[in-house]
CSV table of C-alpha atoms in Angstrom, one decimal:
chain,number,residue,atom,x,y,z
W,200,UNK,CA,109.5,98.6,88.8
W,201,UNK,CA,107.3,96.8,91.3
W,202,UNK,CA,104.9,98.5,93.9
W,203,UNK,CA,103.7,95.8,96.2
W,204,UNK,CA,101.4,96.3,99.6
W,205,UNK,CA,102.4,94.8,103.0
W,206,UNK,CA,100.7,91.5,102.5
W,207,UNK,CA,103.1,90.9,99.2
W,208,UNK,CA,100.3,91.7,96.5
W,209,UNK,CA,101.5,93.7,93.2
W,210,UNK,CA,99.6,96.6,92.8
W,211,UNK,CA,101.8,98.0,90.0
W,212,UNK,CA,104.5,96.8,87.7
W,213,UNK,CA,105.8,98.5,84.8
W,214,UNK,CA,108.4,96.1,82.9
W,215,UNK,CA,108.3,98.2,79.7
W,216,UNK,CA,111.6,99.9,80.4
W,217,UNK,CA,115.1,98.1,80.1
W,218,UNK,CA,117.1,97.2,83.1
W,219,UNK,CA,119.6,100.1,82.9
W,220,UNK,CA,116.8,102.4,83.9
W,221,UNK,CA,116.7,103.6,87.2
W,222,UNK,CA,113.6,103.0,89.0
W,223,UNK,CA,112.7,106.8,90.3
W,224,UNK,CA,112.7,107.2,86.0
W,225,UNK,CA,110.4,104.3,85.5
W,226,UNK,CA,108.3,105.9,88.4
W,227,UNK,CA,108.2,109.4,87.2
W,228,UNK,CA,106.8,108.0,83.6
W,229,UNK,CA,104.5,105.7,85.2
W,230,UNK,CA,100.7,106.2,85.3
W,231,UNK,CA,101.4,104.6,88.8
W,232,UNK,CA,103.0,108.0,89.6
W,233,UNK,CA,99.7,110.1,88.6
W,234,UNK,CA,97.0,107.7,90.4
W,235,UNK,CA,99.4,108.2,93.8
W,236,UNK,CA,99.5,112.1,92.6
W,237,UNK,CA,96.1,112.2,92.2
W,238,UNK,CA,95.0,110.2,95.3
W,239,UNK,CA,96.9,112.4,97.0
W,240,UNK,CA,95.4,115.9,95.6
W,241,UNK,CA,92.0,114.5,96.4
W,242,UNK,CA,92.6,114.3,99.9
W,243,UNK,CA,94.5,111.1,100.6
W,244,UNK,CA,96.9,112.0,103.8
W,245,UNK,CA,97.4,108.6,105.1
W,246,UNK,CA,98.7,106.4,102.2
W,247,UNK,CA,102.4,106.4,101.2
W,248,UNK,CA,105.1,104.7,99.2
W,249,UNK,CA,108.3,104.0,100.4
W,250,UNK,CA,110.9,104.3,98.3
W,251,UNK,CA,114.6,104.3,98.6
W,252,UNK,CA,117.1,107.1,98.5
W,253,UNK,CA,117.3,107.7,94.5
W,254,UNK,CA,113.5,108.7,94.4
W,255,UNK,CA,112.5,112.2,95.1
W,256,UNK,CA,110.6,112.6,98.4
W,257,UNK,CA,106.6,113.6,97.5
W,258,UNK,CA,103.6,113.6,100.1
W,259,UNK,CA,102.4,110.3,98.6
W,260,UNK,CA,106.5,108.9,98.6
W,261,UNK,CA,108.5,108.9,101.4
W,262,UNK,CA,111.9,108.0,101.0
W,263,UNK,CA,115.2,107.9,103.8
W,264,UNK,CA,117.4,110.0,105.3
W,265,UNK,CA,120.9,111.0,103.9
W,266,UNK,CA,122.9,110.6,106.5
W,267,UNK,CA,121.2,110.8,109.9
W,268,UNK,CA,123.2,111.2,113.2
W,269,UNK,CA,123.1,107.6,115.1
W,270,UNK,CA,120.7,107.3,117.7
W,271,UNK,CA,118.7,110.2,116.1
W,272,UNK,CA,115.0,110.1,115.2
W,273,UNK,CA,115.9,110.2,111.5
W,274,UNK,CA,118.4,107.0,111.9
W,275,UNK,CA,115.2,105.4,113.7
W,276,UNK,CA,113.2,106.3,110.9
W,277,UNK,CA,115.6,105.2,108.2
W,278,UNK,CA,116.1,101.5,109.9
W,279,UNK,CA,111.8,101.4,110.6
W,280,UNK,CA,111.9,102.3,106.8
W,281,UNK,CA,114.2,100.0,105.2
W,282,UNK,CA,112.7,96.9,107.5
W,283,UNK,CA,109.0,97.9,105.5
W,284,UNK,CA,110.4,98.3,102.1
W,285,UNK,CA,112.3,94.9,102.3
W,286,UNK,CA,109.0,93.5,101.2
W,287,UNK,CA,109.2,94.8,97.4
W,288,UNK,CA,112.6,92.7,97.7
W,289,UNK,CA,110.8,89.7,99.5
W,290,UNK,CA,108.1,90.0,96.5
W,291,UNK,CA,111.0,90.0,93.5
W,292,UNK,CA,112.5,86.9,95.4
W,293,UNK,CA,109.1,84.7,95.2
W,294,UNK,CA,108.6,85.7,92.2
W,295,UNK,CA,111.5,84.7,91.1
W,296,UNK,CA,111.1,81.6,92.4
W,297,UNK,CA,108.3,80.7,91.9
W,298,UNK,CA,108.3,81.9,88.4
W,299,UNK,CA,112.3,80.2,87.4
W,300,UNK,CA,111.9,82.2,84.0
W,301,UNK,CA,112.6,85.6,85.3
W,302,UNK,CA,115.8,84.6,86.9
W,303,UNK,CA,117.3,84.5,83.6
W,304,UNK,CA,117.3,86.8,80.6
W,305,UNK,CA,114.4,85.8,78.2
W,306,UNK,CA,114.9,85.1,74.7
W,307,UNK,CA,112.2,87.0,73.4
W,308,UNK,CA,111.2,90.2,71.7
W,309,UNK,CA,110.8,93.0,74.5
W,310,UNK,CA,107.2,93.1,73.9
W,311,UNK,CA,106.8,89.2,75.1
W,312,UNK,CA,109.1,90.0,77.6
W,313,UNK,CA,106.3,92.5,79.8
W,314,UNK,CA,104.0,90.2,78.8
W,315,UNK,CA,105.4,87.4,80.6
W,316,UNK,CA,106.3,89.1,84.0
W,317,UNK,CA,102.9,90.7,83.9
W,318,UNK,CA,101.3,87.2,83.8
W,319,UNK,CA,103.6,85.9,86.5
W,320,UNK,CA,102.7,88.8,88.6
W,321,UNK,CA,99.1,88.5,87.9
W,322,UNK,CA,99.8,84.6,89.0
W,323,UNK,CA,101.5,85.8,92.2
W,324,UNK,CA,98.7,87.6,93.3
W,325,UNK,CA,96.1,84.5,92.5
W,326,UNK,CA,98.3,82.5,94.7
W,327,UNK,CA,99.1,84.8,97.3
W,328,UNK,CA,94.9,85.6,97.4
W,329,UNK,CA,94.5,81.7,97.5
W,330,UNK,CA,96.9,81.5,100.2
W,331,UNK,CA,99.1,79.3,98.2
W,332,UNK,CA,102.8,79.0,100.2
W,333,UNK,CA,105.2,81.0,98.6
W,334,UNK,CA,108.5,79.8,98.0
W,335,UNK,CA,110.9,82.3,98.9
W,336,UNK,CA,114.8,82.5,99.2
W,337,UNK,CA,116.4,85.0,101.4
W,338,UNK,CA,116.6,88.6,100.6
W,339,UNK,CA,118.6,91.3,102.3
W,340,UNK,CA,118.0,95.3,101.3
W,341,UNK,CA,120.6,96.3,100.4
W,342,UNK,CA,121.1,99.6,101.1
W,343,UNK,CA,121.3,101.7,97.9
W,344,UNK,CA,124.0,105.0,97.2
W,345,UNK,CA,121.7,108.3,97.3
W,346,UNK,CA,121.4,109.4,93.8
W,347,UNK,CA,122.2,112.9,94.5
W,348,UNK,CA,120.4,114.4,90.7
W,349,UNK,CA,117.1,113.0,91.0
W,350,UNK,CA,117.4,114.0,94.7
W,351,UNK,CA,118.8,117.5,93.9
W,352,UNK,CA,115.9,117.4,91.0
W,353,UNK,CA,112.8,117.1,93.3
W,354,UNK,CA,114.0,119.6,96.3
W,355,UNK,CA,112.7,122.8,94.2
W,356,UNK,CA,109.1,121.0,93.7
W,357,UNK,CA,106.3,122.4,96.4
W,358,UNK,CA,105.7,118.3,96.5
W,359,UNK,CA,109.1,117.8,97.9
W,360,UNK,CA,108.8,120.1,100.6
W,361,UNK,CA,105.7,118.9,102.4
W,362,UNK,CA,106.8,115.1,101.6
W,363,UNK,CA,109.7,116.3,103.8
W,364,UNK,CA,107.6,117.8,106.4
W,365,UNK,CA,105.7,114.6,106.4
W,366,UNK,CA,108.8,112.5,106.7
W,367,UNK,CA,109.7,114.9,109.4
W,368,UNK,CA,106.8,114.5,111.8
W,369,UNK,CA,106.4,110.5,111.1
W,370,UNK,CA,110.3,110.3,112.6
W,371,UNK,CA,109.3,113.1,115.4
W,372,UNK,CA,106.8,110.4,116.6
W,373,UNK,CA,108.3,107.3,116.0
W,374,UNK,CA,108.6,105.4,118.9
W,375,UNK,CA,110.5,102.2,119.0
């Protein structure tokens, strides 16, 4: 799991989990989830992570539509979404290669394993603060099937209802 800002810099990675784990399960373990959670309780309004469709929706996470009418506000708000959160994917291709290792499977213990991405991630961010070109390939989102449990999961939390309302308004005022 990767959380990066507009301008391509990691703010949180958490490599400790293996591949097969879905990133919304990575998120809810992470202590990434409780800074955002808490950041949020302690008045932050205007902050938010965009995620795609198999995270729960929270104030502090905003994630897309299922299935919005075309032409609607919530189609404009999911294409608006997945154009900003094609940067996480942008990210994952410079690292990758800039950083050649992580484009294969790494013969070492699991432990090594964080280790390494965590230094190439901490690298990425020295050379993106230094303004050192990236080298990037081309990335397309792809758009990812909802996963309807962890959706289903979150719509009984109090969290999920005002990260809908919030989701709501932002597509109310959308203008494009």
């Amino acid at each position: 799991m990767i959380i990066c800002d507009f301008d391509m810099i990691i703010r949180a990675v958490d490599a400790t989990r293996p591949g097969a784990s879905h990133d919304a399960f990575v998120f809810s373990m992470s202590s990434a989830k409780h800074y955002y959670l808490s950041q949020y309780e302690a008045g932050d309004r205007g902050s938010w992570l965009l995620g795609d469709s198999g995270f729960g929706i929270e104030p502090f996470l905003l994630t897309p539509y299922r299935n919005p009418g075309p032409r609607s506000a919530e189609h404009r708000f999911n294409q608006q979404h997945g154009k900003a959160r094609n940067i996480v994917e942008r990210v994952i291709g410079v690292l990758k290669s800039r950083f050649r290792c992580l484009k294969t499977t790494l013969p070492y213990t699991p432990q090594k394993v964080v280790k390494i991405i965590n230094v190439c991630c901490a690298l990425h961010n020295i050379c993106r603060s230094n303004q050192i070109d990236d080298i990037e390939t081309e990335t397309v989102l792809e758009n990812n099937p909802i996963n309807e449990e962890i959706a289903e999961n979150e719509e009984n939390s109090s969290l999920y209802s005002v990260g809908r309302n919030i989701r709501d308004s932002i597509a109310r005022n959308l203008i494009l």
